[in-house]
Amino acid sequence: ARLSYQVLDWLTANLRVGTDYYNDRRKYKVAYGTNGTPFGSYTEDNYGVTETNAEFTLNANKKLNQDFNLDVLVGGNVRTNQYENNYQQAPKLAVKGVYTLNNSRDPLISTSYFSKLRVYSLFSSAQLGFRDYAFLNFTARNDWSSTLPVNNNSYFYPSVNASLVLSEALHLQSDVLSL
């Protein structure tokens, strides 16, 4: 779901929320008399995976004067991932051809796993453009992850870059060369 609101002619607020979700149930049947498994076996393996993202951004795009344009983005994101696995196996079937977890000669082999991750993020970018051919870009992002130690769960990564569009700067007209 996405909601966008034009605050001013040069400023837009956006809110996006989305979830990715799936369940996967697998059943494995090994017949009586199979090489290495003379009594056969039966296994159920279940997975559940969910990722949810919620993001808010403010976008500003403003022409400062005849020569300069400023494009700024600031925002935040919350991402939550959850993973579950439940594995159960009847290692030796008691009755040939009956594939259920209750039909086991030996105790069931059972494992389960659950993990949850949450990451909070703040981010920004700014691009200063000169006459639509020279650009200076800055970005910054900081994440806080729930899986890292509380005293050291934050990581920051900035960047700076510059670009020049020579075809625009030199006013080159060509059917072969664009940008």
PDB file of C-alpha atoms in Angstrom:
ATOM      1  CA  ALA A   1       0.000   0.000   0.000  1.00  0.00           C
ATOM      2  CA  ARG A   2       1.236   3.470  -0.800  1.00  0.00           C
ATOM      3  CA  LEU A   3       0.013   6.892   0.184  1.00  0.00           C
ATOM      4  CA  SER A   4       1.472  10.037  -1.375  1.00  0.00           C
ATOM      5  CA  TYR A   5       0.661  13.637  -0.508  1.00  0.00           C
ATOM      6  CA  GLN A   6       1.826  16.755  -2.363  1.00  0.00           C
ATOM      7  CA  VAL A   7       2.630  19.084   0.576  1.00  0.00           C
ATOM      8  CA  LEU A   8       3.923  21.911  -1.624  1.00  0.00           C
ATOM      9  CA  ASP A   9       4.546  22.076  -5.358  1.00  0.00           C
ATOM     10  CA  TRP A  10       8.178  21.062  -4.668  1.00  0.00           C
ATOM     11  CA  LEU A  11       7.645  18.784  -1.601  1.00  0.00           C
ATOM     12  CA  THR A  12       6.029  15.316  -1.503  1.00  0.00           C
ATOM     13  CA  ALA A  13       5.408  13.027   1.486  1.00  0.00           C
ATOM     14  CA  ASN A  14       5.166   9.258   0.888  1.00  0.00           C
ATOM     15  CA  LEU A  15       4.206   6.323   3.087  1.00  0.00           C
ATOM     16  CA  ARG A  16       4.614   2.746   1.853  1.00  0.00           C
ATOM     17  CA  VAL A  17       3.870  -0.514   3.663  1.00  0.00           C
ATOM     18  CA  GLY A  18       4.271  -3.986   2.207  1.00  0.00           C
ATOM     19  CA  THR A  19       4.473  -7.599   3.320  1.00  0.00           C
ATOM     20  CA  ASP A  20       6.018 -10.590   1.610  1.00  0.00           C
ATOM     21  CA  TYR A  21       4.773 -13.885   3.053  1.00  0.00           C
ATOM     22  CA  TYR A  22       4.864 -17.572   2.242  1.00  0.00           C
ATOM     23  CA  ASN A  23       4.326 -20.975   3.840  1.00  0.00           C
ATOM     24  CA  ASP A  24       5.977 -24.086   2.478  1.00  0.00           C
ATOM     25  CA  ARG A  25       4.905 -27.550   3.653  1.00  0.00           C
ATOM     26  CA  ARG A  26       6.973 -30.492   2.456  1.00  0.00           C
ATOM     27  CA  LYS A  27       6.322 -34.195   2.964  1.00  0.00           C
ATOM     28  CA  TYR A  28       8.909 -36.865   2.246  1.00  0.00           C
ATOM     29  CA  LYS A  29       8.032 -40.557   1.917  1.00  0.00           C
ATOM     30  CA  VAL A  30      10.671 -43.282   1.807  1.00  0.00           C
ATOM     31  CA  ALA A  31       9.222 -46.721   0.992  1.00  0.00           C
ATOM     32  CA  TYR A  32       9.847 -49.935   2.934  1.00  0.00           C
ATOM     33  CA  GLY A  33      12.886 -51.777   1.633  1.00  0.00           C
ATOM     34  CA  THR A  34      14.638 -48.699   0.248  1.00  0.00           C
ATOM     35  CA  ASN A  35      18.414 -49.156   0.270  1.00  0.00           C
ATOM     36  CA  GLY A  36      19.757 -47.851   3.603  1.00  0.00           C
ATOM     37  CA  THR A  37      16.245 -47.410   5.050  1.00  0.00           C
ATOM     38  CA  PRO A  38      14.733 -50.925   5.271  1.00  0.00           C
ATOM     39  CA  PHE A  39      11.667 -49.786   7.287  1.00  0.00           C
ATOM     40  CA  GLY A  40      11.065 -46.623   5.272  1.00  0.00           C
ATOM     41  CA  SER A  41      10.434 -43.239   6.832  1.00  0.00           C
ATOM     42  CA  TYR A  42       8.095 -40.282   6.720  1.00  0.00           C
ATOM     43  CA  THR A  43       9.003 -36.592   7.225  1.00  0.00           C
ATOM     44  CA  GLU A  44       7.070 -33.337   7.461  1.00  0.00           C
ATOM     45  CA  ASP A  45       9.064 -30.124   7.044  1.00  0.00           C
ATOM     46  CA  ASN A  46       7.200 -26.802   7.394  1.00  0.00           C
ATOM     47  CA  TYR A  47       8.524 -23.305   6.691  1.00  0.00           C
ATOM     48  CA  GLY A  48       6.976 -19.883   7.308  1.00  0.00           C
ATOM     49  CA  VAL A  49       8.705 -16.737   6.084  1.00  0.00           C
ATOM     50  CA  THR A  50       7.497 -13.134   6.442  1.00  0.00           C
ATOM     51  CA  GLU A  51       9.094  -9.790   5.606  1.00  0.00           C
ATOM     52  CA  THR A  52       7.330  -6.502   6.300  1.00  0.00           C
ATOM     53  CA  ASN A  53       8.591  -3.045   5.332  1.00  0.00           C
ATOM     54  CA  ALA A  54       7.173   0.306   6.399  1.00  0.00           C
ATOM     55  CA  GLU A  55       8.792   3.409   4.928  1.00  0.00           C
ATOM     56  CA  PHE A  56       8.222   7.142   5.124  1.00  0.00           C
ATOM     57  CA  THR A  57       9.966   9.646   2.836  1.00  0.00           C
ATOM     58  CA  LEU A  58       9.938  13.349   2.140  1.00  0.00           C
ATOM     59  CA  ASN A  59      11.076  14.340  -1.352  1.00  0.00           C
ATOM     60  CA  ALA A  60      11.990  17.918  -2.200  1.00  0.00           C
ATOM     61  CA  ASN A  61      12.874  19.022  -5.720  1.00  0.00           C
ATOM     62  CA  LYS A  62      13.414  22.748  -6.074  1.00  0.00           C
ATOM     63  CA  LYS A  63      14.963  24.968  -8.689  1.00  0.00           C
ATOM     64  CA  LEU A  64      17.139  27.342  -6.656  1.00  0.00           C
ATOM     65  CA  ASN A  65      17.855  29.774  -9.501  1.00  0.00           C
ATOM     66  CA  GLN A  66      18.567  29.794 -13.252  1.00  0.00           C
ATOM     67  CA  ASP A  67      21.614  27.525 -12.857  1.00  0.00           C
ATOM     68  CA  PHE A  68      21.079  25.317  -9.797  1.00  0.00           C
ATOM     69  CA  ASN A  69      18.555  22.621  -8.863  1.00  0.00           C
ATOM     70  CA  LEU A  70      18.362  20.786  -5.530  1.00  0.00           C
ATOM     71  CA  ASP A  71      16.828  17.321  -5.104  1.00  0.00           C
ATOM     72  CA  VAL A  72      16.628  16.067  -1.483  1.00  0.00           C
ATOM     73  CA  LEU A  73      15.226  12.885   0.041  1.00  0.00           C
ATOM     74  CA  VAL A  74      14.947  12.068   3.765  1.00  0.00           C
ATOM     75  CA  GLY A  75      13.232   9.054   5.200  1.00  0.00           C
ATOM     76  CA  GLY A  76      13.008   6.147   7.549  1.00  0.00           C
ATOM     77  CA  ASN A  77      12.254   2.455   7.259  1.00  0.00           C
ATOM     78  CA  VAL A  78      11.332  -0.378   9.608  1.00  0.00           C
ATOM     79  CA  ARG A  79      11.950  -3.881   8.237  1.00  0.00           C
ATOM     80  CA  THR A  80      10.879  -7.002  10.114  1.00  0.00           C
ATOM     81  CA  ASN A  81      11.820 -10.518   9.029  1.00  0.00           C
ATOM     82  CA  GLN A  82      10.482 -13.682  10.627  1.00  0.00           C
ATOM     83  CA  TYR A  83      11.504 -17.255   9.805  1.00  0.00           C
ATOM     84  CA  GLU A  84      10.042 -20.448  11.263  1.00  0.00           C
ATOM     85  CA  ASN A  85      10.863 -24.080  10.582  1.00  0.00           C
ATOM     86  CA  ASN A  86       9.286 -27.175  12.124  1.00  0.00           C
ATOM     87  CA  TYR A  87      10.797 -30.542  11.153  1.00  0.00           C
ATOM     88  CA  GLN A  88       9.413 -33.910  12.273  1.00  0.00           C
ATOM     89  CA  GLN A  89      10.423 -37.363  11.112  1.00  0.00           C
ATOM     90  CA  ALA A  90       9.178 -40.877  11.754  1.00  0.00           C
ATOM     91  CA  PRO A  91      12.594 -42.542  11.155  1.00  0.00           C
ATOM     92  CA  LYS A  92      11.230 -46.116  10.868  1.00  0.00           C
ATOM     93  CA  LEU A  93       7.678 -46.912   9.827  1.00  0.00           C
ATOM     94  CA  ALA A  94       5.783 -49.415  12.021  1.00  0.00           C
ATOM     95  CA  VAL A  95       3.308 -50.380   9.286  1.00  0.00           C
ATOM     96  CA  LYS A  96       4.410 -50.592   5.663  1.00  0.00           C
ATOM     97  CA  GLY A  97       2.789 -48.006   3.365  1.00  0.00           C
ATOM     98  CA  VAL A  98       1.229 -45.863   6.123  1.00  0.00           C
ATOM     99  CA  TYR A  99       2.862 -42.439   5.901  1.00  0.00           C
ATOM    100  CA  THR A 100       1.973 -40.542   9.086  1.00  0.00           C
ATOM    101  CA  LEU A 101       4.008 -39.250  12.009  1.00  0.00           C
ATOM    102  CA  ASN A 102       2.015 -41.550  14.347  1.00  0.00           C
ATOM    103  CA  ASN A 103       3.230 -44.622  12.419  1.00  0.00           C
ATOM    104  CA  SER A 104       6.750 -44.696  13.872  1.00  0.00           C
ATOM    105  CA  ARG A 105       8.620 -47.614  15.467  1.00  0.00           C
ATOM    106  CA  ASP A 106      11.087 -45.225  17.109  1.00  0.00           C
ATOM    107  CA  PRO A 107      10.628 -41.847  18.814  1.00  0.00           C
ATOM    108  CA  LEU A 108      10.076 -38.990  16.408  1.00  0.00           C
ATOM    109  CA  ILE A 109      13.018 -36.846  15.383  1.00  0.00           C
ATOM    110  CA  SER A 110      11.844 -33.284  15.864  1.00  0.00           C
ATOM    111  CA  THR A 111      13.481 -29.869  15.546  1.00  0.00           C
ATOM    112  CA  SER A 112      12.099 -26.375  15.385  1.00  0.00           C
ATOM    113  CA  TYR A 113      13.700 -23.060  14.640  1.00  0.00           C
ATOM    114  CA  PHE A 114      12.424 -19.510  14.993  1.00  0.00           C
ATOM    115  CA  SER A 115      14.179 -16.227  14.258  1.00  0.00           C
ATOM    116  CA  LYS A 116      13.065 -12.635  14.090  1.00  0.00           C
ATOM    117  CA  LEU A 117      15.004  -9.618  12.878  1.00  0.00           C
ATOM    118  CA  ARG A 118      14.059  -5.959  12.995  1.00  0.00           C
ATOM    119  CA  VAL A 119      16.075  -3.169  11.384  1.00  0.00           C
ATOM    120  CA  TYR A 120      15.346   0.525  11.886  1.00  0.00           C
ATOM    121  CA  SER A 121      16.826   2.819   9.246  1.00  0.00           C
ATOM    122  CA  LEU A 122      17.192   6.535   8.657  1.00  0.00           C
ATOM    123  CA  PHE A 123      18.476   7.709   5.297  1.00  0.00           C
ATOM    124  CA  SER A 124      18.950  10.802   3.191  1.00  0.00           C
ATOM    125  CA  SER A 125      20.308  11.919  -0.140  1.00  0.00           C
ATOM    126  CA  ALA A 126      20.900  15.274  -1.755  1.00  0.00           C
ATOM    127  CA  GLN A 127      21.798  16.119  -5.322  1.00  0.00           C
ATOM    128  CA  LEU A 128      22.892  19.561  -6.380  1.00  0.00           C
ATOM    129  CA  GLY A 129      22.604  19.993 -10.139  1.00  0.00           C
ATOM    130  CA  PHE A 130      24.205  22.713 -12.232  1.00  0.00           C
ATOM    131  CA  ARG A 131      22.532  23.520 -15.571  1.00  0.00           C
ATOM    132  CA  ASP A 132      21.411  19.889 -15.938  1.00  0.00           C
ATOM    133  CA  TYR A 133      24.934  18.657 -16.748  1.00  0.00           C
ATOM    134  CA  ALA A 134      27.034  18.768 -13.546  1.00  0.00           C
ATOM    135  CA  PHE A 135      25.878  16.971 -10.409  1.00  0.00           C
ATOM    136  CA  LEU A 136      27.153  16.547  -6.861  1.00  0.00           C
ATOM    137  CA  ASN A 137      25.511  13.797  -4.783  1.00  0.00           C
ATOM    138  CA  PHE A 138      25.605  13.038  -1.063  1.00  0.00           C
ATOM    139  CA  THR A 139      23.972  10.086   0.705  1.00  0.00           C
ATOM    140  CA  ALA A 140      23.858   8.913   4.305  1.00  0.00           C
ATOM    141  CA  ARG A 141      22.206   5.952   5.958  1.00  0.00           C
ATOM    142  CA  ASN A 142      22.174   4.578   9.487  1.00  0.00           C
ATOM    143  CA  ASP A 143      20.727   1.196  10.464  1.00  0.00           C
ATOM    144  CA  TRP A 144      20.036  -0.261  13.901  1.00  0.00           C
ATOM    145  CA  SER A 145      19.703  -4.049  13.877  1.00  0.00           C
ATOM    146  CA  SER A 146      17.998  -6.139  16.557  1.00  0.00           C
ATOM    147  CA  THR A 147      20.442  -9.017  15.977  1.00  0.00           C
ATOM    148  CA  LEU A 148      23.519  -7.029  17.017  1.00  0.00           C
ATOM    149  CA  PRO A 149      24.637  -6.275  20.591  1.00  0.00           C
ATOM    150  CA  VAL A 150      22.680  -3.402  22.145  1.00  0.00           C
ATOM    151  CA  ASN A 151      25.853  -1.354  22.710  1.00  0.00           C
ATOM    152  CA  ASN A 152      26.996  -1.841  19.100  1.00  0.00           C
ATOM    153  CA  ASN A 153      23.874  -2.334  16.973  1.00  0.00           C
ATOM    154  CA  SER A 154      24.257   0.719  14.728  1.00  0.00           C
ATOM    155  CA  TYR A 155      26.084   1.088  11.442  1.00  0.00           C
ATOM    156  CA  PHE A 156      26.478   4.205   9.317  1.00  0.00           C
ATOM    157  CA  TYR A 157      27.431   4.448   5.660  1.00  0.00           C
ATOM    158  CA  PRO A 158      27.778   7.727   3.762  1.00  0.00           C
ATOM    159  CA  SER A 159      28.773   8.431   0.168  1.00  0.00           C
ATOM    160  CA  VAL A 160      29.730  11.330  -2.055  1.00  0.00           C
ATOM    161  CA  ASN A 161      29.989  11.337  -5.845  1.00  0.00           C
ATOM    162  CA  ALA A 162      30.066  13.731  -8.743  1.00  0.00           C
ATOM    163  CA  SER A 163      29.082  13.362 -12.378  1.00  0.00           C
ATOM    164  CA  LEU A 164      29.314  15.348 -15.553  1.00  0.00           C
ATOM    165  CA  VAL A 165      27.211  14.830 -18.697  1.00  0.00           C
ATOM    166  CA  LEU A 166      29.651  15.915 -21.404  1.00  0.00           C
ATOM    167  CA  SER A 167      27.130  15.814 -24.256  1.00  0.00           C
ATOM    168  CA  GLU A 168      25.019  18.396 -22.370  1.00  0.00           C
ATOM    169  CA  ALA A 169      27.976  20.473 -21.131  1.00  0.00           C
ATOM    170  CA  LEU A 170      29.491  20.728 -24.626  1.00  0.00           C
ATOM    171  CA  HIS A 171      26.085  20.985 -26.364  1.00  0.00           C
ATOM    172  CA  LEU A 172      26.840  17.975 -28.596  1.00  0.00           C
ATOM    173  CA  GLN A 173      24.077  17.107 -31.041  1.00  0.00           C
ATOM    174  CA  SER A 174      24.297  13.492 -32.230  1.00  0.00           C
ATOM    175  CA  ASP A 175      21.979  10.703 -33.365  1.00  0.00           C
ATOM    176  CA  VAL A 176      24.550   8.171 -32.132  1.00  0.00           C
ATOM    177  CA  LEU A 177      25.555   9.663 -28.771  1.00  0.00           C
ATOM    178  CA  SER A 178      23.020  10.434 -26.078  1.00  0.00           C
ATOM    179  CA  LEU A 179      23.999  11.585 -22.597  1.00  0.00           C
TER     180      LEU A 179
END
